[in-house]
Coordinates of C-alpha atoms in Angstrom, one line a residue:
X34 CA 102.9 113.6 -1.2
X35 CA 99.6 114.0 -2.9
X36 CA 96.3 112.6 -2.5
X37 CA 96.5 111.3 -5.9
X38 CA 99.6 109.6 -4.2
X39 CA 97.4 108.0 -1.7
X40 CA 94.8 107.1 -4.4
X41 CA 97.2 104.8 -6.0
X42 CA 99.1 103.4 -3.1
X43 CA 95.8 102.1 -1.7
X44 CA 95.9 100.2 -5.3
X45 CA 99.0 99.1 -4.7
X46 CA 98.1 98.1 -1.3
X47 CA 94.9 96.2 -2.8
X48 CA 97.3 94.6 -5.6
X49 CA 99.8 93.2 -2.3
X50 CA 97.2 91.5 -0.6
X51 CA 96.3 89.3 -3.2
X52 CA 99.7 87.5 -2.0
X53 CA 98.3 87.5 1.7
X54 CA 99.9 84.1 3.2
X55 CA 101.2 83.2 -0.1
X56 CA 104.7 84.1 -0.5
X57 CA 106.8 82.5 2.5
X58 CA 109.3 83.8 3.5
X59 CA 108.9 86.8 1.4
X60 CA 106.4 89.8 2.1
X61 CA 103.5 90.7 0.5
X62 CA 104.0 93.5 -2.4
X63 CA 101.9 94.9 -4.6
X64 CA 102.8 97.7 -7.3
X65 CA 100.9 100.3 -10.0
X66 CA 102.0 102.2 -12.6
X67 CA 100.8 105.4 -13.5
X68 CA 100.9 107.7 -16.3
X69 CA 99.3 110.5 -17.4
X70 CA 96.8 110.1 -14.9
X71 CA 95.8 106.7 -16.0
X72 CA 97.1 103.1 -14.7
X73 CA 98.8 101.3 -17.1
X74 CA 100.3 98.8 -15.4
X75 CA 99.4 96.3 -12.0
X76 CA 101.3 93.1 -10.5
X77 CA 102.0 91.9 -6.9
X78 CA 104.2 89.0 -5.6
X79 CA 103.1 85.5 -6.0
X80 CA 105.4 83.4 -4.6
X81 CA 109.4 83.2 -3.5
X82 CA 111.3 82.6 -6.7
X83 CA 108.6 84.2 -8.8
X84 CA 109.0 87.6 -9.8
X85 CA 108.2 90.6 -7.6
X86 CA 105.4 92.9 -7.9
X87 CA 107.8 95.6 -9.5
X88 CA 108.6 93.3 -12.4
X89 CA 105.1 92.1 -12.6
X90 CA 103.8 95.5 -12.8
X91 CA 106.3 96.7 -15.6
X92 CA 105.6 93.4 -17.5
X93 CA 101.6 94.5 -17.3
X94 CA 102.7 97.9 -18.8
X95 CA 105.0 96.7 -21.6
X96 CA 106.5 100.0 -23.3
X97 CA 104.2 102.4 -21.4
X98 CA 106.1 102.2 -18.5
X99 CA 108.6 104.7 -20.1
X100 CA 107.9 107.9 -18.3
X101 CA 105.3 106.6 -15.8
X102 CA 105.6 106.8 -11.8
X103 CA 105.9 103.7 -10.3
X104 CA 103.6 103.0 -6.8
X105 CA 105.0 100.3 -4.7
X106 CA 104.4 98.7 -0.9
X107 CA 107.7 98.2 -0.2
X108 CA 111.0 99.5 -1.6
X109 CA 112.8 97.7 -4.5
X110 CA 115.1 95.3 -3.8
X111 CA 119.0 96.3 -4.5
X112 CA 120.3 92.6 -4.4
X113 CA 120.6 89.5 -6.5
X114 CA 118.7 86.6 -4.9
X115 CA 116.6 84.4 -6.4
X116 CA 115.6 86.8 -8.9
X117 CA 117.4 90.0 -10.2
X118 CA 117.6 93.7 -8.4
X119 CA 114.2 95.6 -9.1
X120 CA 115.5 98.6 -8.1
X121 CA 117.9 98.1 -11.5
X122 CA 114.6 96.8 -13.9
X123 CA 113.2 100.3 -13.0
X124 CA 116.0 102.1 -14.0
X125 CA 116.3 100.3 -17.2
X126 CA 112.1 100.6 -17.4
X127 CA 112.5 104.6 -17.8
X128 CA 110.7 104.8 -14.5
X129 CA 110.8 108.8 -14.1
X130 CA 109.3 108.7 -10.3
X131 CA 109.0 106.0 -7.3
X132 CA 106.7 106.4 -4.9
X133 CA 107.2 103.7 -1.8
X134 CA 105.1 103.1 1.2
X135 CA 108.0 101.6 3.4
X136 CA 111.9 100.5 3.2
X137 CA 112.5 97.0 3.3
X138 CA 114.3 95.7 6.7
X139 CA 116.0 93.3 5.5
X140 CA 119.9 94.5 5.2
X141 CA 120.2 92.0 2.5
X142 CA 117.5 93.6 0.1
X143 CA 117.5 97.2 1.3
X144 CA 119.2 100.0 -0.7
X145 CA 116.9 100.4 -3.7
X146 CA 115.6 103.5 -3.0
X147 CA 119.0 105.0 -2.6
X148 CA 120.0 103.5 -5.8
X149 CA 117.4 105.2 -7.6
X150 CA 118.3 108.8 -6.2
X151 CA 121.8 108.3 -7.2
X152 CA 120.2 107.4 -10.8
X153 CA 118.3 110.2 -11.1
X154 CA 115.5 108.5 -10.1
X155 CA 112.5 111.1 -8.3
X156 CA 111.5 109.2 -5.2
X157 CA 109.0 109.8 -2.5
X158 CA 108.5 107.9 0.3
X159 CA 106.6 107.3 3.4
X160 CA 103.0 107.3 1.5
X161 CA 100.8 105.1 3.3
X162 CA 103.6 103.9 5.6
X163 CA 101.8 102.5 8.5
X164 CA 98.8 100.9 6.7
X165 CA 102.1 98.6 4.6
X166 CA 103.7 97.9 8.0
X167 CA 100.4 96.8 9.6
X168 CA 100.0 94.8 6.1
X169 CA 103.9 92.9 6.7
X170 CA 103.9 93.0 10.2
X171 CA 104.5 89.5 10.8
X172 CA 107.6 90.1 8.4
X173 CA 109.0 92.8 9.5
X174 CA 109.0 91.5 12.6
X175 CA 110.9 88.9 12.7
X176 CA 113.4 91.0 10.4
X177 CA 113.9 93.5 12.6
X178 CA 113.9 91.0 16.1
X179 CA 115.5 87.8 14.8
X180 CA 112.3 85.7 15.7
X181 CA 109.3 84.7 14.8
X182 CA 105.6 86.3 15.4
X183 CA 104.4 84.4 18.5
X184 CA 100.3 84.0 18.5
X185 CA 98.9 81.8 21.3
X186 CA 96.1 79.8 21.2
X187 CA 93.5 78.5 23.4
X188 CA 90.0 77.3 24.1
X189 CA 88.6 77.1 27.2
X190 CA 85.4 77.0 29.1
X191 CA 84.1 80.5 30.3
X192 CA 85.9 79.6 33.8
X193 CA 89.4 79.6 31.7
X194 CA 89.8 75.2 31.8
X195 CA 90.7 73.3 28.7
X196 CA 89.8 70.1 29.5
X197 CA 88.8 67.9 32.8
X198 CA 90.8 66.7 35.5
X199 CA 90.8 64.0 33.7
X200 CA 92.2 65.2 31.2
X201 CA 88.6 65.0 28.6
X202 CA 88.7 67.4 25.7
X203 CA 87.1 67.0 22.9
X204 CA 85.0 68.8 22.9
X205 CA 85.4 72.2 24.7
X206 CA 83.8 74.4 21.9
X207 CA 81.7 74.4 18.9
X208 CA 82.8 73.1 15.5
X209 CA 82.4 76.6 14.0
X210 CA 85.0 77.7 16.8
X211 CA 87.3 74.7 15.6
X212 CA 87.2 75.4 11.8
X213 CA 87.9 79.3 12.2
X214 CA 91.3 78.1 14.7
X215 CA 92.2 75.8 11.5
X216 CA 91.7 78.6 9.1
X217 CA 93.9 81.0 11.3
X218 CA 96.3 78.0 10.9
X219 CA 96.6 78.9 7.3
X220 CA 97.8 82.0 7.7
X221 CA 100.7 80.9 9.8
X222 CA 104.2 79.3 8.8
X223 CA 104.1 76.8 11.2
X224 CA 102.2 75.3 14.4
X225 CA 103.6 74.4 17.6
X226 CA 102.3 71.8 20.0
X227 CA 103.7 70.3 23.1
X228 CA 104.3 66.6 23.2
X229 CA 101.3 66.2 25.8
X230 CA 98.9 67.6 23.2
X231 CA 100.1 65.4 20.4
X232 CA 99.6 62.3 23.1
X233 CA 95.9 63.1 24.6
X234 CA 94.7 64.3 21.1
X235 CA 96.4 63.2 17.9
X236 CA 95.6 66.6 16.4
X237 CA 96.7 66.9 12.8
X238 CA 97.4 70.6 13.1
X239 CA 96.1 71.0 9.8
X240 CA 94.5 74.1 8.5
X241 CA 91.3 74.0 6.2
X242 CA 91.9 72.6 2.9
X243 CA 91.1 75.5 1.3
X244 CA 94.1 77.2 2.6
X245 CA 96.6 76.8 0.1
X246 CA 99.5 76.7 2.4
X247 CA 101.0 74.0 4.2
X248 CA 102.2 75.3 7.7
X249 CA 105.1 73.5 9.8
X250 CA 104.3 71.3 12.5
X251 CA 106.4 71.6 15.4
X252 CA 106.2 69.8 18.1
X253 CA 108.4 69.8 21.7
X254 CA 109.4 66.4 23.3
X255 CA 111.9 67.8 25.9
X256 CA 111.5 64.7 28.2
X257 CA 111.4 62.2 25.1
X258 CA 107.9 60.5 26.1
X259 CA 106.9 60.1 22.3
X260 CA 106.5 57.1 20.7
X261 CA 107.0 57.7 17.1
X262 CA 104.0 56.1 15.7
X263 CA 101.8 59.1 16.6
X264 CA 99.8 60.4 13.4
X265 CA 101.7 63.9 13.1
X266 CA 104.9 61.5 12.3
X267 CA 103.2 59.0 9.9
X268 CA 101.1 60.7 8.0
X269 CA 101.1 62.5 5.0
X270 CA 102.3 65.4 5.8
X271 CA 104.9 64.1 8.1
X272 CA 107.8 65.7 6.0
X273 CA 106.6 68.8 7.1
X274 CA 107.1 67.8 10.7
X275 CA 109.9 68.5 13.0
X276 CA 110.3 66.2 16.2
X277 CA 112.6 68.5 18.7
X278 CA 113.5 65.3 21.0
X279 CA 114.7 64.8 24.2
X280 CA 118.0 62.6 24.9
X281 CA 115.0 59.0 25.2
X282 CA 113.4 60.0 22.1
X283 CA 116.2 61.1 19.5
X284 CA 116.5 57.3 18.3
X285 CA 113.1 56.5 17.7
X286 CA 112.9 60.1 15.6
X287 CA 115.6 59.2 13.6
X288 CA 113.5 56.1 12.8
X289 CA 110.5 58.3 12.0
X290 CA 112.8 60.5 9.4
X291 CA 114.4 57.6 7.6
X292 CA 110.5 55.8 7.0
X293 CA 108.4 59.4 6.6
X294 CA 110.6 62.2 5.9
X295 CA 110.2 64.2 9.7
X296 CA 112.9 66.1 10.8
X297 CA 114.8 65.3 14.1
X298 CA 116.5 67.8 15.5
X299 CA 118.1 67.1 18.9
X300 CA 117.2 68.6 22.1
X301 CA 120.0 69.2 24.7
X302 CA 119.2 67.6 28.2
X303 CA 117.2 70.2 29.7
X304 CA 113.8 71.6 30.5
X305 CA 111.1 73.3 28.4
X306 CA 112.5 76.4 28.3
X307 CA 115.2 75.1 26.7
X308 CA 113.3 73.3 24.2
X309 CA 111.2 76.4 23.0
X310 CA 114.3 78.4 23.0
X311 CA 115.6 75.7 20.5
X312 CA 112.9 76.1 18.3
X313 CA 112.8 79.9 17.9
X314 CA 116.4 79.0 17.1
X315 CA 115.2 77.0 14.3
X316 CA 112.0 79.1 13.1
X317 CA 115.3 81.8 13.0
X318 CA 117.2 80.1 10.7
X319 CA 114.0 78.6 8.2
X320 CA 112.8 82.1 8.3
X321 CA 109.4 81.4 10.0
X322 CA 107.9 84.9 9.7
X323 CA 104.1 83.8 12.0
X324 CA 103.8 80.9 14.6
X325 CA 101.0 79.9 16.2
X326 CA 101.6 78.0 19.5
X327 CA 98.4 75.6 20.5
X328 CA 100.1 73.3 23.0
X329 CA 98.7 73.0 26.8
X330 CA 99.5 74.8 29.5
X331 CA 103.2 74.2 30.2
X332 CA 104.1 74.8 26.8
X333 CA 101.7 78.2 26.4
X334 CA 103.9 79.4 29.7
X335 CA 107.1 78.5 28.8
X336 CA 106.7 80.8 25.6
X337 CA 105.2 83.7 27.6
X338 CA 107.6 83.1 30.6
X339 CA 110.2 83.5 28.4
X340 CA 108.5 86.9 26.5
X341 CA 107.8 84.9 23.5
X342 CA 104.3 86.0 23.6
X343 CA 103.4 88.8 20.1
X344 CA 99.4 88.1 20.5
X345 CA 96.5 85.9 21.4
X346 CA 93.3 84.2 20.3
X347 CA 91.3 82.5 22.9
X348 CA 88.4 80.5 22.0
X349 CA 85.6 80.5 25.0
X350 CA 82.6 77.7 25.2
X351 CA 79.5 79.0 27.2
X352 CA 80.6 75.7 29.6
X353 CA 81.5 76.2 33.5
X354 CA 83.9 73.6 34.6
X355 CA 82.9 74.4 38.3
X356 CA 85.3 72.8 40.2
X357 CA 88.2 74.1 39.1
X358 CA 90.2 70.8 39.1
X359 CA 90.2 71.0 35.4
X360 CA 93.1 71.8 33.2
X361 CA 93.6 75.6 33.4
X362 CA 95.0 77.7 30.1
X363 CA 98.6 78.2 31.2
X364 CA 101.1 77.5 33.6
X365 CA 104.1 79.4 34.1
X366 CA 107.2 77.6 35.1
X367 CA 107.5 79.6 38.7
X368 CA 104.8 81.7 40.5
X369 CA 104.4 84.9 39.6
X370 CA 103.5 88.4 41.4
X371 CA 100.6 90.8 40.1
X372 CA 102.9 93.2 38.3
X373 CA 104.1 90.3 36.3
X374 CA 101.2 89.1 34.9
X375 CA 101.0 89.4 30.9
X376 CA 98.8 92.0 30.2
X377 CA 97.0 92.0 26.8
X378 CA 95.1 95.0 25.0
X379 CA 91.8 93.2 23.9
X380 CA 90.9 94.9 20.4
X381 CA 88.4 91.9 19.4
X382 CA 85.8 90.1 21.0
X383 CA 83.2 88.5 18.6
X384 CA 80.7 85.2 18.6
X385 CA 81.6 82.6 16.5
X386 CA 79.0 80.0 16.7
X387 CA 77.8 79.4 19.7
X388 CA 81.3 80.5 21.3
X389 CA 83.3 83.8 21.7
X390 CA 86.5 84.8 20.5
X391 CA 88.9 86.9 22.0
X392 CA 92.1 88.8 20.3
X393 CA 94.4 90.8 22.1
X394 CA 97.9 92.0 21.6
X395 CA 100.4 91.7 24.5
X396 CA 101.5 95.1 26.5
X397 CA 105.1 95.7 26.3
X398 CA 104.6 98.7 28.1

């Protein structure tokens, strides 16, 4: 590895995010080619189905890419899925070096860079490893565990309560704080909600129009309260809404499927904990990669009593409840000792509005 290596995987890196929360369920890829000192060739991944940044990148470069070194984010796929084997388009390119920043995780894809040894194929890999796995993490996470990336969310007043004892909400914080949770929306694969939050607010879980991307909206009816009419089932995005129901509800979202298109999927008679364990069974098998969770606080500490906690944005308004009757951000489904309490490593604290937002990643250790 050379720092001309590093040069050019930092443009391939630059060339990958141009995909940033574009390609569900794929990651984002970028690749350059490079020859005789000079790039001759750029493309990154636009979209599932479309073709990756390898191809992209040797289309840019047309017959140049004979005899030039190939820089790539992640290594070329070895498989046929919904578009041909890179790893064998850079063989047949007259690619004379690979240089990759990562292997791919996924069993299904990996094996390209092996395939390119065997051919003869120079390859060097490990450049800029950690900077492409910080770029995919939400990917190769939920590759490597089986499950989604879990980011909670909250807003609260600056004594930690999300709405009165009378259950008044709206509104906690400041529009700015609102529109910067709906643009973090955007750059998740779905939302999750509880079926009190879908009751006391009617949110629409929506992320700013500008996003590009429509998330899922998930939302957990273990006990089967929900009516059916609310406007995350009747609107127009309701066919990109999945109603897990409890045994009193199922009937009513069958209803809602056969008139708007949501998906019912039946919950087993059971708690919460069951009903959030169904639907990391589900974001498993539709390859939900990100999931933001903004329901109350039962449904916040069922996730993180069940170690479905990755990372977590808290909104705070500079409001005191006072008498601490108010809603509080979670509550876990038994009482827990000091020891157990999640522990987060803050790495981000900054004013948005007239608000503050905190980031933190949860301690494993």
């Amino acid at each position: 590895m050379t720092k001309s290596d590093e040069r050019y995987m930092e443009l391939a890196l630059a060339e990958a995010r141009k995909g940033e929360f574009q390609t569900w369920p794929n990651p984002w890829v970028g690749a350059v080619l490079v020859k005789g000192g000079k790039v001759v060739g750029r493309g990154w991944h636009r979209g599932a189905g479309l073709p990756h940044a390898e191809i992209e990148a040797l289309r840019s470069a047309g017959t140049k890419a004979r005899g030039a070194t190939l820089y790539v984010t992640l290594e070329p796929c070895a498989h046929y899925g919904r578009t041909s084997p890179c790893a064998v388009a850079v063989l047949e390119a007259g690619i004379r070096r690979v240089v990759g920043a990562c292997p791919d995780p996924n069993p299904k894809a990996q094996g390209g860079f092996a395939f390119l040894k065997r051919h003869k194929v120079e390859v060097t890999e490990g450049v800029l490893a950690a900077e492409a796995e910080n770029l995919n993490r939400y990917f190769m996470h939920s590759v490597r565990t089986g499950r989604p990336w879990v980011t909670l969310k909250s807003a609260a007043s600056l004594d930690g309560r999300t709405a009165t004892s009378r259950g008044e909400s709206k509104w906690i914080t400041s529009a700015e704080a609102r529109a910067d949770a709906r643009t973090l929306r955007g750059r998740c694969d779905a939302i999750l909600v509880g079926a009190g939050t879908v009751t006391a607010d009617e949110p629409t879980l929506m992320p700013e129009p500008k996003a590009g991307f429509l998330p899922w909206r998930l939302v957990l009816d273990p006990k089967g309260g929900l009516r059916g009419d609310e406007s995350v089932f009747r609107d127009e995005w309701a066919s990109r809404t999945v109603w897990f129901a409890g045994v009193g509800a199922f009937k009513r979202a069958l209803d809602a499927s056969r008139r708007t298109g949501v998906q019912a999927q039946a919950l087993r008679p059971g708690d919460l904990a069951a009903a959030v364990r169904a639907a990391m069974e589900w974001m498993r098998v539709n390859e939900i990669r990100r999931v933001m969770v903004e329901g109350g606080a039962a449904t916040l500490g069922a996730f993180l009593g069940q170690g479905y906690g990755d990372e977590m944005v808290m909104y705070f308004a500079p409001r005191l409840e006072g008498s601490g009757r108010g809603r509080g951000m979670f509550d876990f489904p038994r009482e827990r000792s000091l020891k157990e309490w999640p522990r987060l490593r803050l790495d981000e604290v900054a004013s948005v509005g007239p608000d503050l937002r905190l980031h933190g990643i949860f301690d494993r250790s």
